[in-house]
């Protein structure tokens, strides 16, 4: 029955809001009202965290967010993070920029985007992320 299928689908999707609130979480570092933001994902978390904490101690205003889950997508959290950002650094270990494409497909980004990406097995260094931030300011 089509009507039963439709109502069951609606019921499942209503559960997403609860799932997002309960399980969708992000890590944030730095100054929340900073005009420069960093979005990163996965293995870049530790390097970004260390770079942002060091820059913050030096008085540089930068705000980083690293989502731990992307589905269901925490749009409200991303929108709150992006609000007021003038520049957005997206740091990802990816040849084609999949993370940036994914974020762009779900969020309106008003900030100037600085895409810092590369392919291969070499991780970013703290020095490298600090340089990208200081050049963005």
mmCIF file with all atom_site columns, C-alpha atoms in Angstrom:
data_model
loop_
_atom_site.group_PDB
_atom_site.id
_atom_site.type_symbol
_atom_site.label_atom_id
_atom_site.label_alt_id
_atom_site.label_comp_id
_atom_site.label_asym_id
_atom_site.label_entity_id
_atom_site.label_seq_id
_atom_site.pdbx_PDB_ins_code
_atom_site.Cartn_x
_atom_site.Cartn_y
_atom_site.Cartn_z
_atom_site.occupancy
_atom_site.B_iso_or_equiv
_atom_site.pdbx_formal_charge
_atom_site.auth_seq_id
_atom_site.auth_comp_id
_atom_site.auth_asym_id
_atom_site.auth_atom_id
_atom_site.pdbx_PDB_model_num
ATOM 1   C CA . UNK A 1 1   ? 0.000  0.000  0.000  1.00 0.00 ? 1   UNK A CA 1
ATOM 2   C CA . UNK A 1 2   ? 1.383  3.333  -1.077 1.00 0.00 ? 2   UNK A CA 1
ATOM 3   C CA . UNK A 1 3   ? -0.147 5.321  1.787  1.00 0.00 ? 3   UNK A CA 1
ATOM 4   C CA . UNK A 1 4   ? 1.333  2.967  4.411  1.00 0.00 ? 4   UNK A CA 1
ATOM 5   C CA . UNK A 1 5   ? 4.755  3.146  2.766  1.00 0.00 ? 5   UNK A CA 1
ATOM 6   C CA . UNK A 1 6   ? 4.567  6.944  2.710  1.00 0.00 ? 6   UNK A CA 1
ATOM 7   C CA . UNK A 1 7   ? 3.564  7.217  6.382  1.00 0.00 ? 7   UNK A CA 1
ATOM 8   C CA . UNK A 1 8   ? 6.305  4.814  7.481  1.00 0.00 ? 8   UNK A CA 1
ATOM 9   C CA . UNK A 1 9   ? 8.902  6.794  5.494  1.00 0.00 ? 9   UNK A CA 1
ATOM 10  C CA . UNK A 1 10  ? 7.729  10.030 7.138  1.00 0.00 ? 10  UNK A CA 1
ATOM 11  C CA . UNK A 1 11  ? 7.958  8.350  10.561 1.00 0.00 ? 11  UNK A CA 1
ATOM 12  C CA . UNK A 1 12  ? 11.570 7.271  9.922  1.00 0.00 ? 12  UNK A CA 1
ATOM 13  C CA . UNK A 1 13  ? 12.598 10.751 8.784  1.00 0.00 ? 13  UNK A CA 1
ATOM 14  C CA . UNK A 1 14  ? 11.025 12.385 11.852 1.00 0.00 ? 14  UNK A CA 1
ATOM 15  C CA . UNK A 1 15  ? 13.439 10.291 13.925 1.00 0.00 ? 15  UNK A CA 1
ATOM 16  C CA . UNK A 1 16  ? 16.407 12.015 12.265 1.00 0.00 ? 16  UNK A CA 1
ATOM 17  C CA . UNK A 1 17  ? 15.994 15.165 14.366 1.00 0.00 ? 17  UNK A CA 1
ATOM 18  C CA . UNK A 1 18  ? 16.329 13.117 17.545 1.00 0.00 ? 18  UNK A CA 1
ATOM 19  C CA . UNK A 1 19  ? 19.320 11.238 16.136 1.00 0.00 ? 19  UNK A CA 1
ATOM 20  C CA . UNK A 1 20  ? 21.023 14.510 15.159 1.00 0.00 ? 20  UNK A CA 1
ATOM 21  C CA . UNK A 1 21  ? 20.490 15.971 18.624 1.00 0.00 ? 21  UNK A CA 1
ATOM 22  C CA . UNK A 1 22  ? 21.654 12.847 20.437 1.00 0.00 ? 22  UNK A CA 1
ATOM 23  C CA . UNK A 1 23  ? 24.477 11.477 18.287 1.00 0.00 ? 23  UNK A CA 1
ATOM 24  C CA . UNK A 1 24  ? 25.673 14.159 15.913 1.00 0.00 ? 24  UNK A CA 1
ATOM 25  C CA . UNK A 1 25  ? 28.575 15.880 17.539 1.00 0.00 ? 25  UNK A CA 1
ATOM 26  C CA . UNK A 1 26  ? 31.471 18.073 16.569 1.00 0.00 ? 26  UNK A CA 1
ATOM 27  C CA . UNK A 1 27  ? 34.704 19.170 18.169 1.00 0.00 ? 27  UNK A CA 1
ATOM 28  C CA . UNK A 1 28  ? 35.341 22.918 18.318 1.00 0.00 ? 28  UNK A CA 1
ATOM 29  C CA . UNK A 1 29  ? 38.546 24.748 19.127 1.00 0.00 ? 29  UNK A CA 1
ATOM 30  C CA . UNK A 1 30  ? 39.583 28.377 19.329 1.00 0.00 ? 30  UNK A CA 1
ATOM 31  C CA . UNK A 1 31  ? 37.587 31.591 19.470 1.00 0.00 ? 31  UNK A CA 1
ATOM 32  C CA . UNK A 1 32  ? 33.928 31.024 18.603 1.00 0.00 ? 32  UNK A CA 1
ATOM 33  C CA . UNK A 1 33  ? 33.291 34.529 17.237 1.00 0.00 ? 33  UNK A CA 1
ATOM 34  C CA . UNK A 1 34  ? 36.433 34.550 15.054 1.00 0.00 ? 34  UNK A CA 1
ATOM 35  C CA . UNK A 1 35  ? 36.084 35.718 11.462 1.00 0.00 ? 35  UNK A CA 1
ATOM 36  C CA . UNK A 1 36  ? 38.445 32.972 10.272 1.00 0.00 ? 36  UNK A CA 1
ATOM 37  C CA . UNK A 1 37  ? 37.198 29.410 10.514 1.00 0.00 ? 37  UNK A CA 1
ATOM 38  C CA . UNK A 1 38  ? 38.635 25.998 9.760  1.00 0.00 ? 38  UNK A CA 1
ATOM 39  C CA . UNK A 1 39  ? 36.626 22.953 8.791  1.00 0.00 ? 39  UNK A CA 1
ATOM 40  C CA . UNK A 1 40  ? 38.435 19.639 8.814  1.00 0.00 ? 40  UNK A CA 1
ATOM 41  C CA . UNK A 1 41  ? 37.552 15.987 8.987  1.00 0.00 ? 41  UNK A CA 1
ATOM 42  C CA . UNK A 1 42  ? 38.986 12.718 10.225 1.00 0.00 ? 42  UNK A CA 1
ATOM 43  C CA . UNK A 1 43  ? 42.740 12.393 10.613 1.00 0.00 ? 43  UNK A CA 1
ATOM 44  C CA . UNK A 1 44  ? 43.323 16.146 10.279 1.00 0.00 ? 44  UNK A CA 1
ATOM 45  C CA . UNK A 1 45  ? 41.642 16.728 13.662 1.00 0.00 ? 45  UNK A CA 1
ATOM 46  C CA . UNK A 1 46  ? 44.728 16.482 15.878 1.00 0.00 ? 46  UNK A CA 1
ATOM 47  C CA . UNK A 1 47  ? 46.887 18.746 13.735 1.00 0.00 ? 47  UNK A CA 1
ATOM 48  C CA . UNK A 1 48  ? 44.152 21.376 13.404 1.00 0.00 ? 48  UNK A CA 1
ATOM 49  C CA . UNK A 1 49  ? 43.444 21.237 17.143 1.00 0.00 ? 49  UNK A CA 1
ATOM 50  C CA . UNK A 1 50  ? 47.099 21.758 18.031 1.00 0.00 ? 50  UNK A CA 1
ATOM 51  C CA . UNK A 1 51  ? 47.557 24.558 15.497 1.00 0.00 ? 51  UNK A CA 1
ATOM 52  C CA . UNK A 1 52  ? 44.427 26.413 16.630 1.00 0.00 ? 52  UNK A CA 1
ATOM 53  C CA . UNK A 1 53  ? 45.234 26.048 20.326 1.00 0.00 ? 53  UNK A CA 1
ATOM 54  C CA . UNK A 1 54  ? 48.736 27.426 19.734 1.00 0.00 ? 54  UNK A CA 1
ATOM 55  C CA . UNK A 1 55  ? 47.491 30.334 17.636 1.00 0.00 ? 55  UNK A CA 1
ATOM 56  C CA . UNK A 1 56  ? 44.798 31.128 20.204 1.00 0.00 ? 56  UNK A CA 1
ATOM 57  C CA . UNK A 1 57  ? 47.420 31.279 22.968 1.00 0.00 ? 57  UNK A CA 1
ATOM 58  C CA . UNK A 1 58  ? 49.279 33.811 20.806 1.00 0.00 ? 58  UNK A CA 1
ATOM 59  C CA . UNK A 1 59  ? 46.150 35.955 20.496 1.00 0.00 ? 59  UNK A CA 1
ATOM 60  C CA . UNK A 1 60  ? 45.137 34.920 16.978 1.00 0.00 ? 60  UNK A CA 1
ATOM 61  C CA . UNK A 1 61  ? 41.373 34.626 16.610 1.00 0.00 ? 61  UNK A CA 1
ATOM 62  C CA . UNK A 1 62  ? 40.532 31.452 14.719 1.00 0.00 ? 62  UNK A CA 1
ATOM 63  C CA . UNK A 1 63  ? 37.704 28.967 15.207 1.00 0.00 ? 63  UNK A CA 1
ATOM 64  C CA . UNK A 1 64  ? 37.893 25.341 14.083 1.00 0.00 ? 64  UNK A CA 1
ATOM 65  C CA . UNK A 1 65  ? 35.169 22.747 13.839 1.00 0.00 ? 65  UNK A CA 1
ATOM 66  C CA . UNK A 1 66  ? 35.712 19.067 13.167 1.00 0.00 ? 66  UNK A CA 1
ATOM 67  C CA . UNK A 1 67  ? 32.539 17.016 12.748 1.00 0.00 ? 67  UNK A CA 1
ATOM 68  C CA . UNK A 1 68  ? 32.672 13.484 14.084 1.00 0.00 ? 68  UNK A CA 1
ATOM 69  C CA . UNK A 1 69  ? 29.622 12.308 12.098 1.00 0.00 ? 69  UNK A CA 1
ATOM 70  C CA . UNK A 1 70  ? 28.258 13.570 8.801  1.00 0.00 ? 70  UNK A CA 1
ATOM 71  C CA . UNK A 1 71  ? 25.075 11.527 8.578  1.00 0.00 ? 71  UNK A CA 1
ATOM 72  C CA . UNK A 1 72  ? 22.579 12.526 9.539  1.00 0.00 ? 72  UNK A CA 1
ATOM 73  C CA . UNK A 1 73  ? 24.031 15.917 8.655  1.00 0.00 ? 73  UNK A CA 1
ATOM 74  C CA . UNK A 1 74  ? 24.015 18.443 11.551 1.00 0.00 ? 74  UNK A CA 1
ATOM 75  C CA . UNK A 1 75  ? 22.994 21.445 9.410  1.00 0.00 ? 75  UNK A CA 1
ATOM 76  C CA . UNK A 1 76  ? 22.068 23.698 12.347 1.00 0.00 ? 76  UNK A CA 1
ATOM 77  C CA . UNK A 1 77  ? 25.502 23.162 13.902 1.00 0.00 ? 77  UNK A CA 1
ATOM 78  C CA . UNK A 1 78  ? 27.259 23.949 10.624 1.00 0.00 ? 78  UNK A CA 1
ATOM 79  C CA . UNK A 1 79  ? 25.128 27.037 10.016 1.00 0.00 ? 79  UNK A CA 1
ATOM 80  C CA . UNK A 1 80  ? 25.931 28.308 13.512 1.00 0.00 ? 80  UNK A CA 1
ATOM 81  C CA . UNK A 1 81  ? 29.653 27.731 12.928 1.00 0.00 ? 81  UNK A CA 1
ATOM 82  C CA . UNK A 1 82  ? 29.622 29.461 9.523  1.00 0.00 ? 82  UNK A CA 1
ATOM 83  C CA . UNK A 1 83  ? 27.720 32.526 10.746 1.00 0.00 ? 83  UNK A CA 1
ATOM 84  C CA . UNK A 1 84  ? 29.974 35.588 10.773 1.00 0.00 ? 84  UNK A CA 1
ATOM 85  C CA . UNK A 1 85  ? 32.947 33.869 9.155  1.00 0.00 ? 85  UNK A CA 1
ATOM 86  C CA . UNK A 1 86  ? 34.722 36.056 6.581  1.00 0.00 ? 86  UNK A CA 1
ATOM 87  C CA . UNK A 1 87  ? 37.213 33.354 5.579  1.00 0.00 ? 87  UNK A CA 1
ATOM 88  C CA . UNK A 1 88  ? 36.799 29.603 5.731  1.00 0.00 ? 88  UNK A CA 1
ATOM 89  C CA . UNK A 1 89  ? 39.732 27.243 5.480  1.00 0.00 ? 89  UNK A CA 1
ATOM 90  C CA . UNK A 1 90  ? 38.739 23.731 4.494  1.00 0.00 ? 90  UNK A CA 1
ATOM 91  C CA . UNK A 1 91  ? 41.629 21.394 5.261  1.00 0.00 ? 91  UNK A CA 1
ATOM 92  C CA . UNK A 1 92  ? 41.338 17.928 3.815  1.00 0.00 ? 92  UNK A CA 1
ATOM 93  C CA . UNK A 1 93  ? 43.485 15.083 2.601  1.00 0.00 ? 93  UNK A CA 1
ATOM 94  C CA . UNK A 1 94  ? 41.698 14.611 -0.686 1.00 0.00 ? 94  UNK A CA 1
ATOM 95  C CA . UNK A 1 95  ? 42.601 14.966 -4.339 1.00 0.00 ? 95  UNK A CA 1
ATOM 96  C CA . UNK A 1 96  ? 39.201 16.151 -5.556 1.00 0.00 ? 96  UNK A CA 1
ATOM 97  C CA . UNK A 1 97  ? 37.953 18.048 -2.502 1.00 0.00 ? 97  UNK A CA 1
ATOM 98  C CA . UNK A 1 98  ? 35.165 15.675 -1.542 1.00 0.00 ? 98  UNK A CA 1
ATOM 99  C CA . UNK A 1 99  ? 34.706 17.172 1.931  1.00 0.00 ? 99  UNK A CA 1
ATOM 100 C CA . UNK A 1 100 ? 34.388 20.718 0.558  1.00 0.00 ? 100 UNK A CA 1
ATOM 101 C CA . UNK A 1 101 ? 31.952 19.539 -2.126 1.00 0.00 ? 101 UNK A CA 1
ATOM 102 C CA . UNK A 1 102 ? 29.911 17.730 0.507  1.00 0.00 ? 102 UNK A CA 1
ATOM 103 C CA . UNK A 1 103 ? 29.729 20.811 2.763  1.00 0.00 ? 103 UNK A CA 1
ATOM 104 C CA . UNK A 1 104 ? 28.863 23.096 -0.162 1.00 0.00 ? 104 UNK A CA 1
ATOM 105 C CA . UNK A 1 105 ? 26.026 20.767 -1.142 1.00 0.00 ? 105 UNK A CA 1
ATOM 106 C CA . UNK A 1 106 ? 24.429 21.214 2.270  1.00 0.00 ? 106 UNK A CA 1
ATOM 107 C CA . UNK A 1 107 ? 25.335 24.721 3.449  1.00 0.00 ? 107 UNK A CA 1
ATOM 108 C CA . UNK A 1 108 ? 25.271 28.268 2.128  1.00 0.00 ? 108 UNK A CA 1
ATOM 109 C CA . UNK A 1 109 ? 28.798 29.563 2.584  1.00 0.00 ? 109 UNK A CA 1
ATOM 110 C CA . UNK A 1 110 ? 29.198 33.345 2.455  1.00 0.00 ? 110 UNK A CA 1
ATOM 111 C CA . UNK A 1 111 ? 32.849 33.305 3.495  1.00 0.00 ? 111 UNK A CA 1
ATOM 112 C CA . UNK A 1 112 ? 35.819 33.354 1.152  1.00 0.00 ? 112 UNK A CA 1
ATOM 113 C CA . UNK A 1 113 ? 36.877 29.711 0.891  1.00 0.00 ? 113 UNK A CA 1
ATOM 114 C CA . UNK A 1 114 ? 40.519 28.726 1.163  1.00 0.00 ? 114 UNK A CA 1
ATOM 115 C CA . UNK A 1 115 ? 40.774 25.093 0.164  1.00 0.00 ? 115 UNK A CA 1
ATOM 116 C CA . UNK A 1 116 ? 43.889 23.484 1.581  1.00 0.00 ? 116 UNK A CA 1
ATOM 117 C CA . UNK A 1 117 ? 44.019 19.951 0.231  1.00 0.00 ? 117 UNK A CA 1
ATOM 118 C CA . UNK A 1 118 ? 46.313 17.284 -1.094 1.00 0.00 ? 118 UNK A CA 1
ATOM 119 C CA . UNK A 1 119 ? 46.206 13.625 -1.926 1.00 0.00 ? 119 UNK A CA 1
ATOM 120 C CA . UNK A 1 120 ? 48.495 10.910 -0.714 1.00 0.00 ? 120 UNK A CA 1
ATOM 121 C CA . UNK A 1 121 ? 49.505 9.546  2.611  1.00 0.00 ? 121 UNK A CA 1
ATOM 122 C CA . UNK A 1 122 ? 51.371 12.545 4.002  1.00 0.00 ? 122 UNK A CA 1
ATOM 123 C CA . UNK A 1 123 ? 49.453 14.209 6.819  1.00 0.00 ? 123 UNK A CA 1
ATOM 124 C CA . UNK A 1 124 ? 49.342 17.953 7.356  1.00 0.00 ? 124 UNK A CA 1
ATOM 125 C CA . UNK A 1 125 ? 51.767 19.381 9.894  1.00 0.00 ? 125 UNK A CA 1
ATOM 126 C CA . UNK A 1 126 ? 50.900 21.820 12.666 1.00 0.00 ? 126 UNK A CA 1
ATOM 127 C CA . UNK A 1 127 ? 53.294 24.337 11.088 1.00 0.00 ? 127 UNK A CA 1
ATOM 128 C CA . UNK A 1 128 ? 51.525 23.976 7.737  1.00 0.00 ? 128 UNK A CA 1
ATOM 129 C CA . UNK A 1 129 ? 48.057 24.635 9.210  1.00 0.00 ? 129 UNK A CA 1
ATOM 130 C CA . UNK A 1 130 ? 49.390 27.581 11.240 1.00 0.00 ? 130 UNK A CA 1
ATOM 131 C CA . UNK A 1 131 ? 50.838 29.058 8.039  1.00 0.00 ? 131 UNK A CA 1
ATOM 132 C CA . UNK A 1 132 ? 47.549 28.703 6.157  1.00 0.00 ? 132 UNK A CA 1
ATOM 133 C CA . UNK A 1 133 ? 45.727 30.490 8.996  1.00 0.00 ? 133 UNK A CA 1
ATOM 134 C CA . UNK A 1 134 ? 48.219 33.320 9.347  1.00 0.00 ? 134 UNK A CA 1
ATOM 135 C CA . UNK A 1 135 ? 48.216 33.877 5.565  1.00 0.00 ? 135 UNK A CA 1
ATOM 136 C CA . UNK A 1 136 ? 44.396 34.027 5.642  1.00 0.00 ? 136 UNK A CA 1
ATOM 137 C CA . UNK A 1 137 ? 44.389 36.742 8.282  1.00 0.00 ? 137 UNK A CA 1
#
